[in-house]
Short mmCIF file of C-alpha atoms in Angstrom, two decimals:
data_model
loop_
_atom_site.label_atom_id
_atom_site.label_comp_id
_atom_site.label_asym_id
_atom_site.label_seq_id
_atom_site.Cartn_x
_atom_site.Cartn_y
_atom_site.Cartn_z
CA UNK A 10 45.44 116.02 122.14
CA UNK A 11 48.23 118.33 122.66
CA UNK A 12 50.89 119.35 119.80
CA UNK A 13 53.97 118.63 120.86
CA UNK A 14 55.66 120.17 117.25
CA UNK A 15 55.50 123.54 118.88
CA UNK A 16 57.88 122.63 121.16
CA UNK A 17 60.72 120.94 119.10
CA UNK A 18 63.18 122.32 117.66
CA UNK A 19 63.97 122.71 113.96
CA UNK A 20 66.64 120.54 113.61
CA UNK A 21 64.27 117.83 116.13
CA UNK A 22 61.57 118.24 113.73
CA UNK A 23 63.84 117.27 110.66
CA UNK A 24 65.27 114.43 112.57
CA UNK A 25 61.92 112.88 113.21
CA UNK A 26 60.43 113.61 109.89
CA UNK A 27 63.21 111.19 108.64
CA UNK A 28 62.65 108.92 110.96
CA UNK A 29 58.86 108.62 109.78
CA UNK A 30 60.14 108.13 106.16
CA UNK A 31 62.62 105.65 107.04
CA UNK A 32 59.72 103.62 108.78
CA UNK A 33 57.46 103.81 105.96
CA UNK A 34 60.26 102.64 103.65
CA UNK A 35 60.86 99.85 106.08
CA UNK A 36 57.19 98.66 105.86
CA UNK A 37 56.52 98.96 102.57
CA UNK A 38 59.53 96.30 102.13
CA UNK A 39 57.97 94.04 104.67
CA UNK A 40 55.81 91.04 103.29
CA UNK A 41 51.86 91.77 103.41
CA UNK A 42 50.45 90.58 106.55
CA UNK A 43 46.59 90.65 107.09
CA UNK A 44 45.76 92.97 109.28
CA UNK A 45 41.91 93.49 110.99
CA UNK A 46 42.24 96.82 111.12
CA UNK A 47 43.59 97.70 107.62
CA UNK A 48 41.70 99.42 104.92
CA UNK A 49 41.54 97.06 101.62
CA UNK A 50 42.47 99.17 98.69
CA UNK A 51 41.21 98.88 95.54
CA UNK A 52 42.51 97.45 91.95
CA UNK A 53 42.74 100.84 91.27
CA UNK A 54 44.41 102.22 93.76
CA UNK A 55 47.04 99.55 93.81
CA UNK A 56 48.02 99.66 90.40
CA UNK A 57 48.58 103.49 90.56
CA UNK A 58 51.60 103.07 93.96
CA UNK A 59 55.02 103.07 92.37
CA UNK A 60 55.82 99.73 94.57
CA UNK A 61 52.99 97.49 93.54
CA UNK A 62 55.38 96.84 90.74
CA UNK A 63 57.05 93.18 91.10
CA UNK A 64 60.61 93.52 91.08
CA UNK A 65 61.26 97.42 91.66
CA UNK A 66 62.79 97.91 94.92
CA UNK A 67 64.20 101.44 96.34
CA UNK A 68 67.73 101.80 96.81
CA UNK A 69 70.79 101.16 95.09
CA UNK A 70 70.92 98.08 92.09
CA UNK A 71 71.43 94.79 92.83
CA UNK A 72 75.71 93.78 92.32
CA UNK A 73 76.00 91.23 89.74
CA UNK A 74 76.51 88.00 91.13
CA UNK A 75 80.97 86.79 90.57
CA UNK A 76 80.96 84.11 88.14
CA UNK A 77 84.59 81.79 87.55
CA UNK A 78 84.28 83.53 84.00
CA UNK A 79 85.23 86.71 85.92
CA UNK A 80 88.30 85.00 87.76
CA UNK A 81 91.66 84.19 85.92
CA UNK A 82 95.43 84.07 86.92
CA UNK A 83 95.14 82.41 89.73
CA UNK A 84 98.85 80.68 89.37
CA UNK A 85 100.63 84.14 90.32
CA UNK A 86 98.85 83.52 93.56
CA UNK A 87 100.11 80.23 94.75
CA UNK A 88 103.45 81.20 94.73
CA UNK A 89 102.29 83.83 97.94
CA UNK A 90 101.23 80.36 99.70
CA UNK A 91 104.79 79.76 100.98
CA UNK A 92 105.22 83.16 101.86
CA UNK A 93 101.85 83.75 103.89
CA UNK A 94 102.06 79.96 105.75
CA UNK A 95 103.40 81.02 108.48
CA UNK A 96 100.19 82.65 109.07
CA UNK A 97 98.31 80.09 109.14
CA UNK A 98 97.22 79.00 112.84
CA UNK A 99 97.37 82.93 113.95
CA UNK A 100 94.09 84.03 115.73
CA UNK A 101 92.97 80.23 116.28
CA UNK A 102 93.67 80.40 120.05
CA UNK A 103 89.97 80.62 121.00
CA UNK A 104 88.89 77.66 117.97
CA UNK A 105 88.76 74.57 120.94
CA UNK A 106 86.45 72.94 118.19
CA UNK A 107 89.38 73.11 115.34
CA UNK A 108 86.32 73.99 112.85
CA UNK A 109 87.49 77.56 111.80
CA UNK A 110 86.91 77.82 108.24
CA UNK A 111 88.63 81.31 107.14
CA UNK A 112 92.92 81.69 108.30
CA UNK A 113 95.02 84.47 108.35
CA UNK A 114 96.62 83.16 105.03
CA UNK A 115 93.58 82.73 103.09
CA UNK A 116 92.37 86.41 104.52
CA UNK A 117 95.42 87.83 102.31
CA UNK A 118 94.85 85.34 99.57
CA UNK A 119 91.14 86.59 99.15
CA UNK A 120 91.80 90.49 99.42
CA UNK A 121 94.70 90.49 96.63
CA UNK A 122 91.82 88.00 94.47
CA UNK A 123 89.73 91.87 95.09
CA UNK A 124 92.69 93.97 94.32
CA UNK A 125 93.35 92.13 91.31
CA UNK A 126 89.74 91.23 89.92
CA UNK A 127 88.01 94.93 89.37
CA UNK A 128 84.39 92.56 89.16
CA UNK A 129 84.95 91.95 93.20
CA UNK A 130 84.94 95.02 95.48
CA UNK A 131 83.33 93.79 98.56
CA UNK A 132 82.66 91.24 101.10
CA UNK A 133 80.23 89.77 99.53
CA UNK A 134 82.18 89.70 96.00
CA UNK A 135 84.91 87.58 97.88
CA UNK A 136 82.38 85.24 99.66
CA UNK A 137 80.90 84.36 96.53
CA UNK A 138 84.49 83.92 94.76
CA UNK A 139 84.67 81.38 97.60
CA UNK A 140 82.53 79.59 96.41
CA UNK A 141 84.00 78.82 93.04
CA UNK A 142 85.46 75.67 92.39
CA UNK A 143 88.13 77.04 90.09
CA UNK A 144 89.47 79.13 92.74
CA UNK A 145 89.24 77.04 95.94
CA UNK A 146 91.59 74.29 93.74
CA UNK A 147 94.11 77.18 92.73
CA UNK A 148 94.29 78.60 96.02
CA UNK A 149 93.49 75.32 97.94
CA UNK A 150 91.24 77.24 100.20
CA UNK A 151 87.29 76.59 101.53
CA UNK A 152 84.05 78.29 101.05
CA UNK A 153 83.97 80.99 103.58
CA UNK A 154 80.94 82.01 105.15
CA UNK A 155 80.19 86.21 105.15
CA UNK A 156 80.53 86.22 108.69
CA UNK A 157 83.67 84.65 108.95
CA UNK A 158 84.93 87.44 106.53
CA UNK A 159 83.41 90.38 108.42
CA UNK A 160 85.16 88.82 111.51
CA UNK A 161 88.44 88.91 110.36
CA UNK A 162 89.17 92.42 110.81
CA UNK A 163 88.98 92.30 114.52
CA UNK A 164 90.26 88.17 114.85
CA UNK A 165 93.34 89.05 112.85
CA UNK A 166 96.36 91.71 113.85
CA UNK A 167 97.48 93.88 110.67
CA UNK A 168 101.01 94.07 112.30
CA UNK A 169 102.37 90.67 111.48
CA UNK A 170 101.86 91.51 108.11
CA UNK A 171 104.98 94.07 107.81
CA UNK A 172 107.81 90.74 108.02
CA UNK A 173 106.24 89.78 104.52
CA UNK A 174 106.53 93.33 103.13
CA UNK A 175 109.87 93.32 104.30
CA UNK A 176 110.89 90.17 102.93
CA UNK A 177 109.19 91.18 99.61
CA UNK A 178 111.04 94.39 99.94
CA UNK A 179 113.94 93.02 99.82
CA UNK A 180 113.65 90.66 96.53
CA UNK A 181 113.23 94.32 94.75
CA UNK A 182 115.56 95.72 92.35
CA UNK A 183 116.31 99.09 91.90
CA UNK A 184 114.58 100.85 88.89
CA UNK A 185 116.12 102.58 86.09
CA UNK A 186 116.73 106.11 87.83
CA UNK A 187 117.23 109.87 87.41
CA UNK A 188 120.80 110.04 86.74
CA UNK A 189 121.24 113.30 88.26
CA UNK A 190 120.01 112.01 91.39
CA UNK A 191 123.11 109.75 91.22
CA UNK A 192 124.95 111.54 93.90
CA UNK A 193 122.17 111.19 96.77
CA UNK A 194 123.70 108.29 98.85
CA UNK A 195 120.76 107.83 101.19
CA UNK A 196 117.83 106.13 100.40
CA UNK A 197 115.23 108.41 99.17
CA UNK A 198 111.98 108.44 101.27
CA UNK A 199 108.53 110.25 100.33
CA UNK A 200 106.50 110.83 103.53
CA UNK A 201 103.19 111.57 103.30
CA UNK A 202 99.28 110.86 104.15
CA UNK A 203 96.19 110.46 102.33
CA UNK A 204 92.34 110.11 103.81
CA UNK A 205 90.54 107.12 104.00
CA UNK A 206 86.95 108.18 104.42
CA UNK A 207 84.51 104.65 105.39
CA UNK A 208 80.99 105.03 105.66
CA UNK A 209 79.80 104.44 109.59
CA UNK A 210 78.78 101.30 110.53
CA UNK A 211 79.45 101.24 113.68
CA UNK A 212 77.18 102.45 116.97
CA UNK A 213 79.91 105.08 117.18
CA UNK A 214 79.87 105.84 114.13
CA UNK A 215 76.09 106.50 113.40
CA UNK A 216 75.63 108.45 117.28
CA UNK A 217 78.44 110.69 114.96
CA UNK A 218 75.92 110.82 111.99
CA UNK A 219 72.77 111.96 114.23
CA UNK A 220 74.83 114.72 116.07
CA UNK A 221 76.50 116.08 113.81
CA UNK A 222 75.44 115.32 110.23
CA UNK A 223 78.09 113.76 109.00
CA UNK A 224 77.97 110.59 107.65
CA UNK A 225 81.77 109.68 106.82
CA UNK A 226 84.39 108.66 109.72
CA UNK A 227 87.89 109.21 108.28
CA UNK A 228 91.01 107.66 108.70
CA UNK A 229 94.86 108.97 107.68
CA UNK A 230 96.98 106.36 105.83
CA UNK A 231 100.34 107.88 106.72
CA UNK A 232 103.25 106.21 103.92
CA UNK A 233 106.52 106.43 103.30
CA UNK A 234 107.54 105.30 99.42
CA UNK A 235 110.96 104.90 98.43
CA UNK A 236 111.40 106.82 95.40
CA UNK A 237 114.23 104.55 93.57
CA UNK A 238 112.10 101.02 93.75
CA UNK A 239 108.89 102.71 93.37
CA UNK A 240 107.01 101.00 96.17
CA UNK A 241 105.70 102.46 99.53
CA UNK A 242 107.50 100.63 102.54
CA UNK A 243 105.85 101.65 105.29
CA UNK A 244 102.20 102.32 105.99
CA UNK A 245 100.10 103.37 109.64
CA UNK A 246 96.78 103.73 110.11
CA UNK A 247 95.58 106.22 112.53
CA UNK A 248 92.34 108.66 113.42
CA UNK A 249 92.29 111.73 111.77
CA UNK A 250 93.00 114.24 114.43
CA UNK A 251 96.21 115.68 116.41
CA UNK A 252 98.20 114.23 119.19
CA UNK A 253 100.01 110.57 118.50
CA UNK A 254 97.68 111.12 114.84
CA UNK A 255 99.81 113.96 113.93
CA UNK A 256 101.49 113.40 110.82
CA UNK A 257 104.61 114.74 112.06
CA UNK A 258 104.01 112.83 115.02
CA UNK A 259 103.82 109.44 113.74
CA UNK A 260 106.82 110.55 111.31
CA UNK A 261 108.83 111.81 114.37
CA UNK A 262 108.55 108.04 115.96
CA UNK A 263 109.15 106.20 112.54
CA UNK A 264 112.53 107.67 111.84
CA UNK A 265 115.29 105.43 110.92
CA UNK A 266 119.21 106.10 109.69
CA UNK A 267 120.62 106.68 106.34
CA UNK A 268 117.14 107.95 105.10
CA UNK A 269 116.85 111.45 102.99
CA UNK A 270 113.05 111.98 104.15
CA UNK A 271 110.93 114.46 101.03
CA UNK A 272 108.13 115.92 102.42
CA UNK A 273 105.65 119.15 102.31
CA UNK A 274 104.93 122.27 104.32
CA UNK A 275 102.28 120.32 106.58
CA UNK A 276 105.77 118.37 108.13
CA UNK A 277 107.49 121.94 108.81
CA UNK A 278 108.10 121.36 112.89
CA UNK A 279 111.71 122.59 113.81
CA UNK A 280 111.44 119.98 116.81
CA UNK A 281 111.12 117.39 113.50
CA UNK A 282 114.21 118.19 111.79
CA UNK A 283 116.28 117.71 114.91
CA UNK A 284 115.20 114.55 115.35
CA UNK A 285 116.10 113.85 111.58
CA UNK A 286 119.45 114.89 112.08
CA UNK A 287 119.71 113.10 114.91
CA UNK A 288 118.48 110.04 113.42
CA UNK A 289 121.23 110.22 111.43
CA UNK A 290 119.61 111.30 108.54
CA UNK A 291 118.53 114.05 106.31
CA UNK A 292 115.46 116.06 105.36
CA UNK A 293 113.77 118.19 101.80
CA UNK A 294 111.12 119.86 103.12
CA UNK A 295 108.64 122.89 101.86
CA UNK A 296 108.48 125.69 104.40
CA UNK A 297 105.77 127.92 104.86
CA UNK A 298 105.23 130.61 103.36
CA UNK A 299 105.28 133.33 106.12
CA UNK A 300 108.53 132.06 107.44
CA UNK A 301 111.02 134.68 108.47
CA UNK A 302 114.87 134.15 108.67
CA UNK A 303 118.12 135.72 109.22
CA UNK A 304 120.33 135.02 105.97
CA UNK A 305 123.99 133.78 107.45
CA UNK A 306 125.85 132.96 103.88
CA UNK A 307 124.20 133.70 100.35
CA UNK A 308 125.54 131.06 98.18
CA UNK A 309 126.20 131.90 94.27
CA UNK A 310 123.90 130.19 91.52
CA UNK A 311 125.26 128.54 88.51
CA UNK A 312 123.70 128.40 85.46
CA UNK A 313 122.19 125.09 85.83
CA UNK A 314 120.42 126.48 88.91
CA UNK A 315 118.61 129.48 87.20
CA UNK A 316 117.83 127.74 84.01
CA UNK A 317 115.85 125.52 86.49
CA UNK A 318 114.62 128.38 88.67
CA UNK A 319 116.11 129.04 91.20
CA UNK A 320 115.62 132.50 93.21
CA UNK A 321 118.41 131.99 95.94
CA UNK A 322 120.09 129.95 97.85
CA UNK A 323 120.87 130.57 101.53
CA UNK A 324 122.22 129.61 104.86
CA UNK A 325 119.60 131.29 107.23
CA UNK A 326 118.95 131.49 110.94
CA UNK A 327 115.51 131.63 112.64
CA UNK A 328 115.28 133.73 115.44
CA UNK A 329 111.60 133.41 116.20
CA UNK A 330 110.13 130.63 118.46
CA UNK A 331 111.04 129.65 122.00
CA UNK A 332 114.78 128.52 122.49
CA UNK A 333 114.43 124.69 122.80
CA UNK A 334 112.29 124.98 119.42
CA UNK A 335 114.96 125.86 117.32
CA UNK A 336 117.03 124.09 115.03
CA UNK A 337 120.40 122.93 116.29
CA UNK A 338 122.19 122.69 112.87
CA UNK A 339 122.42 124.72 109.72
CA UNK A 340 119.91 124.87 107.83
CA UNK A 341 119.95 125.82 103.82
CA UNK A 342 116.78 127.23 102.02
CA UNK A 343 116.08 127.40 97.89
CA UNK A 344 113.35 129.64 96.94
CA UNK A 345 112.22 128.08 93.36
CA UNK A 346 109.89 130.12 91.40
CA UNK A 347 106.28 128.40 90.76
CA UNK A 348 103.45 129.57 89.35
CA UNK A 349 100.75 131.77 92.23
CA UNK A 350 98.26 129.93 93.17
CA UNK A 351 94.55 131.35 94.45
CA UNK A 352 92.62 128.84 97.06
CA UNK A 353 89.59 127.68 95.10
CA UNK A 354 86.83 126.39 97.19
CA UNK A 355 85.82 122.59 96.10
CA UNK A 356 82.15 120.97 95.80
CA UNK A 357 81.26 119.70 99.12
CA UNK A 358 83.25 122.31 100.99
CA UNK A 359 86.95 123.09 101.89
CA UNK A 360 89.71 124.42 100.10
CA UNK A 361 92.25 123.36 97.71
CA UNK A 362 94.82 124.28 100.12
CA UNK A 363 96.68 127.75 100.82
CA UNK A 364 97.51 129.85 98.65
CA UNK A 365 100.94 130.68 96.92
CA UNK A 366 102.68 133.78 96.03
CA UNK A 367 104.80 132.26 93.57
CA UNK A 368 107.70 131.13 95.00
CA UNK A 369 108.53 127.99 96.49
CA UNK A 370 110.52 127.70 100.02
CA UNK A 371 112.34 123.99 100.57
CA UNK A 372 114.66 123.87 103.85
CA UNK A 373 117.06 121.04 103.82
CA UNK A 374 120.23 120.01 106.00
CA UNK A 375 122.39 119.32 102.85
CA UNK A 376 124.59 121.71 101.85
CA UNK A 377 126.79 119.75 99.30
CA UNK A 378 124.18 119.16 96.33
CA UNK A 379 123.96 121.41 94.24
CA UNK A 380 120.32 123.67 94.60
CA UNK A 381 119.04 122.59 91.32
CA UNK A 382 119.03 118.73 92.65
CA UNK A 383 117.28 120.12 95.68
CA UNK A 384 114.40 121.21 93.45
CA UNK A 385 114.53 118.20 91.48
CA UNK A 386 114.18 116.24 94.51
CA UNK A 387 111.27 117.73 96.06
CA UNK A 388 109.63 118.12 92.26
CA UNK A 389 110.17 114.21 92.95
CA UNK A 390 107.91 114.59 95.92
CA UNK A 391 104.50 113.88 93.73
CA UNK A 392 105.23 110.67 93.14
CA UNK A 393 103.63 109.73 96.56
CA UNK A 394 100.51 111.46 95.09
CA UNK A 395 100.39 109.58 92.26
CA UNK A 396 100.71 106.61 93.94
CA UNK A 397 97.92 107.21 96.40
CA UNK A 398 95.51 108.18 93.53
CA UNK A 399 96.88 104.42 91.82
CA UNK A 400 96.03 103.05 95.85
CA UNK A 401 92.40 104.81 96.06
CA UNK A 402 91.31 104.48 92.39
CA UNK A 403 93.59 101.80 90.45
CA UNK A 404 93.81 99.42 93.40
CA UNK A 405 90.08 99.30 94.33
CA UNK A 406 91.11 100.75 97.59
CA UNK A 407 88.32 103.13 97.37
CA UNK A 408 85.89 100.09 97.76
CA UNK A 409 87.09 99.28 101.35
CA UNK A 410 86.13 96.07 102.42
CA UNK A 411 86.40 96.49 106.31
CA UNK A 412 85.53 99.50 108.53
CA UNK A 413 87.89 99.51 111.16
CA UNK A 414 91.07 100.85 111.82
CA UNK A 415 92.78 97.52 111.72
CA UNK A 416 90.79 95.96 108.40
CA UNK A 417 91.92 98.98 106.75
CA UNK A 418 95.25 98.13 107.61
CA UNK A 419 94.98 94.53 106.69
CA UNK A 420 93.38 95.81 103.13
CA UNK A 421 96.29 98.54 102.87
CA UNK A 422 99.09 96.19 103.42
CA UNK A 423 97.91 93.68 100.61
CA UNK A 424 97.51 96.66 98.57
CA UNK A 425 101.19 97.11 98.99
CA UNK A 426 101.93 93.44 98.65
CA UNK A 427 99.96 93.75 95.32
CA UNK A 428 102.39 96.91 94.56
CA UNK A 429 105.40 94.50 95.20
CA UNK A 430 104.15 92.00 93.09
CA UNK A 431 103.65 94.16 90.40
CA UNK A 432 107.07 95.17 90.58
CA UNK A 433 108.41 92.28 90.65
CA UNK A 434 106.56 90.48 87.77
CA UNK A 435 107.62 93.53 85.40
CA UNK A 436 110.78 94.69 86.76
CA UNK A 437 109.04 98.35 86.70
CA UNK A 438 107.26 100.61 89.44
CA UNK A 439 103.41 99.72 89.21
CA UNK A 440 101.29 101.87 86.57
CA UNK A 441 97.77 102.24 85.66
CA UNK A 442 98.95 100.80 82.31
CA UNK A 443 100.05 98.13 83.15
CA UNK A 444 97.90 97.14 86.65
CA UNK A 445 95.43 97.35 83.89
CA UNK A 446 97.04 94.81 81.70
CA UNK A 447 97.38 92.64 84.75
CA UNK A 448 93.56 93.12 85.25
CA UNK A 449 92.66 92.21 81.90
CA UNK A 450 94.52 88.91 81.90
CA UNK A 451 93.04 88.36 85.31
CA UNK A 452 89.80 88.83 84.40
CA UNK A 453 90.41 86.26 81.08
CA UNK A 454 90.36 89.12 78.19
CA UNK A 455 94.07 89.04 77.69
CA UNK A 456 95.77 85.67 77.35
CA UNK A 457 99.39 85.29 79.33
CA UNK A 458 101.25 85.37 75.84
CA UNK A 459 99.58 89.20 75.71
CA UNK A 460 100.68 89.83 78.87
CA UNK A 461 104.10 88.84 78.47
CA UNK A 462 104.19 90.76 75.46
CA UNK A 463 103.21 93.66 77.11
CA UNK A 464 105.79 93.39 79.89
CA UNK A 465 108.59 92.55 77.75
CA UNK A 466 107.75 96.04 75.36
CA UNK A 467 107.73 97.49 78.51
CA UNK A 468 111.50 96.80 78.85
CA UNK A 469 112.47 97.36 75.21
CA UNK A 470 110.97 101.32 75.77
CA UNK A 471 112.52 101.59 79.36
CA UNK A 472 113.51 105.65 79.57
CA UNK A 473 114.54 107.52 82.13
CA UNK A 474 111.51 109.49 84.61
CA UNK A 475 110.13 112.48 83.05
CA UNK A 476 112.33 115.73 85.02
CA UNK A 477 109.63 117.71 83.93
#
């Protein structure tokens, strides 16, 4: 026999070698068969394998099974019904039989039961919530089969759910704000992206895994979150890469007018701002930190302005760059001293991003507010983070429930519906407090009187956002 080891590779041997386990693994989960040519072990031998034990399996614990004891609160759901009918017969054009069993509007009704009940966090959580007489009367929906769920992401298009965040937008009322960002007339607008990493389980996805080791295909979730209701409005899915991915791309072809857009450094594109400006609207943006100007007018700081550290404040020019890259209107930077930061490494690899060297570059096309606003605003700017830790960890939204780009979509934009609803239930911007208040009620440990006392103390200790 000939040895063909000698003549792999490293990396080939590894590969196989898992390949053998994995097999193994596979057959010592198959049902004894009797086999001719199989060796009978012994009492002895049998009760020394770690799998001759009834009941122990490998791999991860079984999820407990969703009982109606875990489901409560139904009644804030079926006053969506009216809002999600027109759904209803969208993606039945192939169904000649008229037997579907899972619509559009039941789709959303079942993901915000996911975001809402901590207990389900999959596919299989909602199928078996499905089948729960409690909640098919509340929500006057069917038992859904699992397939008919994992279908849904690619029967069902994401986009026809931004009307409904719209209209829900628009039943908003403005929360109690800063008063010193009283004089901003346009509508403030956080811009940013977060990573949604699913594991593959796709073809694709797993060719990705054998070639190059990695087992996680990531998407962006690029948002924009208007600061004064404290929701996000606007939400895209895309690939993690450059191109029409680009953040600043896929900011550069959302613009719209009367919009003062708060970003960071990774949106600094000159090409960008002219387009804001264009758009008829304005920009707060960090700059990097190796960027070189030409200072045109150095404006004088008040008192207000150093007490909240500001270093200067400057009309500037930049020279550098090719000609149709440069900015076509003034453009005012605040340096802000911050504390330096160092790039730590994190576990895993990576980096915690650049470093600093203490002082803090914003560019912005206003020139009328006062530079200590223009820190305030972009201190402002970390509300979109908190909100995507609330999306990832609060919301269950690191439990996806679908894989591709459009069932991440689907899940994102009920995220934000359940955002909305938050909102507009207390009248505040959605906190972890109080999401878990809602959760507790949902889940039948807090009764509604608790919850409406809860909301209503809320609005009794109602302050004024923390300017620290």
């Amino acid at each position: 026999m000939v040895d063909e080891g000698s003549h792999l590779s490293k990396e080939e041997r590894r590969q196989r070698q898992k390949r053998l386990e994995q097999a193994r693994r596979e057959a010592r989960l198959r049902p004894a068969q009797a086999s001719p040519v199989a060796p009978v072990a012994s009492v002895s031998e049998l009760a020394g394998r770690p799998e001759a034990s009834p009941g122990k399996r490998p791999g991860r614990p079984k999820r407990r099974e969703v009982t109606v004891a875990d489901i409560s609160g139904l009644k804030y759901f079926e006053q969506l019904r009216p809002l999600l009918e027109r759904l209803h017969d969208v993606g039945c054009e192939r169904d000649q039989a008229g037997n579907r069993e899972l619509h559009y509007d039941e789709l959303c009704l079942f993901l915000l039961l996911g975001l809402f009940n901590p207990v389900v966090d999959s596919l299989r959580g909602l199928q078996q919530a499905s089948e729960l007489e409690k909640v098919q009367q509340r929500l006057k929906v069917g038992r859904v089969s699992l397939g008919s769920l994992s279908e849904a992401s690619r029967v069902f298009d994401a986009e026809l759910l931004k009307p409904i965040l719209e209209e829900l937008g628009g039943q908003l009322q403005p929360l109690e704000q800063d008063p010193r960002l009283a004089g901003i007339s346009k509508t403030i607008t956080l811009v940013d992206g977060t990573l949604l990493s699913a594991l593959p389980l796709l073809t694709k996805a797993m060719l990705l895994k054998e070639r190059t080791g990695s087992g996680l295909v990531k998407w962006r979730l690029h948002t924009h979150f208007e600061l004064i209701e404290g929701v996000p409005v606007r939400c895209e899915v895309t690939g993690n890469g450059g191109g029409e991915d680009d953040e600043r791309a896929v900011l550069d072809r959302t613009l719209a007018a009367d919009r003062l857009y708060v970003f960071d450094r990774g949106y600094a594109k000159f090409a960008l701002f002219n387009h804001i400006v264009k758009a008829q609207s304005s920009y707060v943006g960090r700059l990097r930190d190796n960027s070189a100007w030409e200072v045109v007018e150095e404006r004088p700081l008040t008192e207000a302005d150093r007490a909240a550290g500001i270093l200067s404040d400057q009309i500037v020019r930049f020279t550098n760059g090719k000609a149709e890259a440069r900015l076509d209107h003034p453009i005012r930077v605040v340096c802000v001293k911050t504390s330096p930061h160092t790039s730590r490494g994190k576990i895993g690899g990576g980096s915690t991003g650049p470093e600093s060297d203490g002082v803090l570059r914003i560019g912005t096309n206003l020139t009328a507010v006062p530079a200590e606003i223009i820190s305030l605003l972009y201190r402002y700017r970390w509300t979109i983070e908190i909100f995507f830790r609330f999306f990832k960890q609060i919301l269950g939204c690191r439990h996806l429930f679908f894989h591709s780009q459009n069932g991440i979509e689907l899940q994102a934009y009920c995220a934000i519906i359940a955002c909305m609803l938050i909102s507009l239930w207390t009248g505040r911007k959605a906190t972890k407090r109080t999401y878990e208040m809602v959760c507790y009620y949902f889940l039948g440990l807090a009764s509604e009187a608790e919850l409406l006392a809860h909301l209503e103390n809320l609005k009794q200790h109602a302050t004024v956002p923390n300017s620290s």
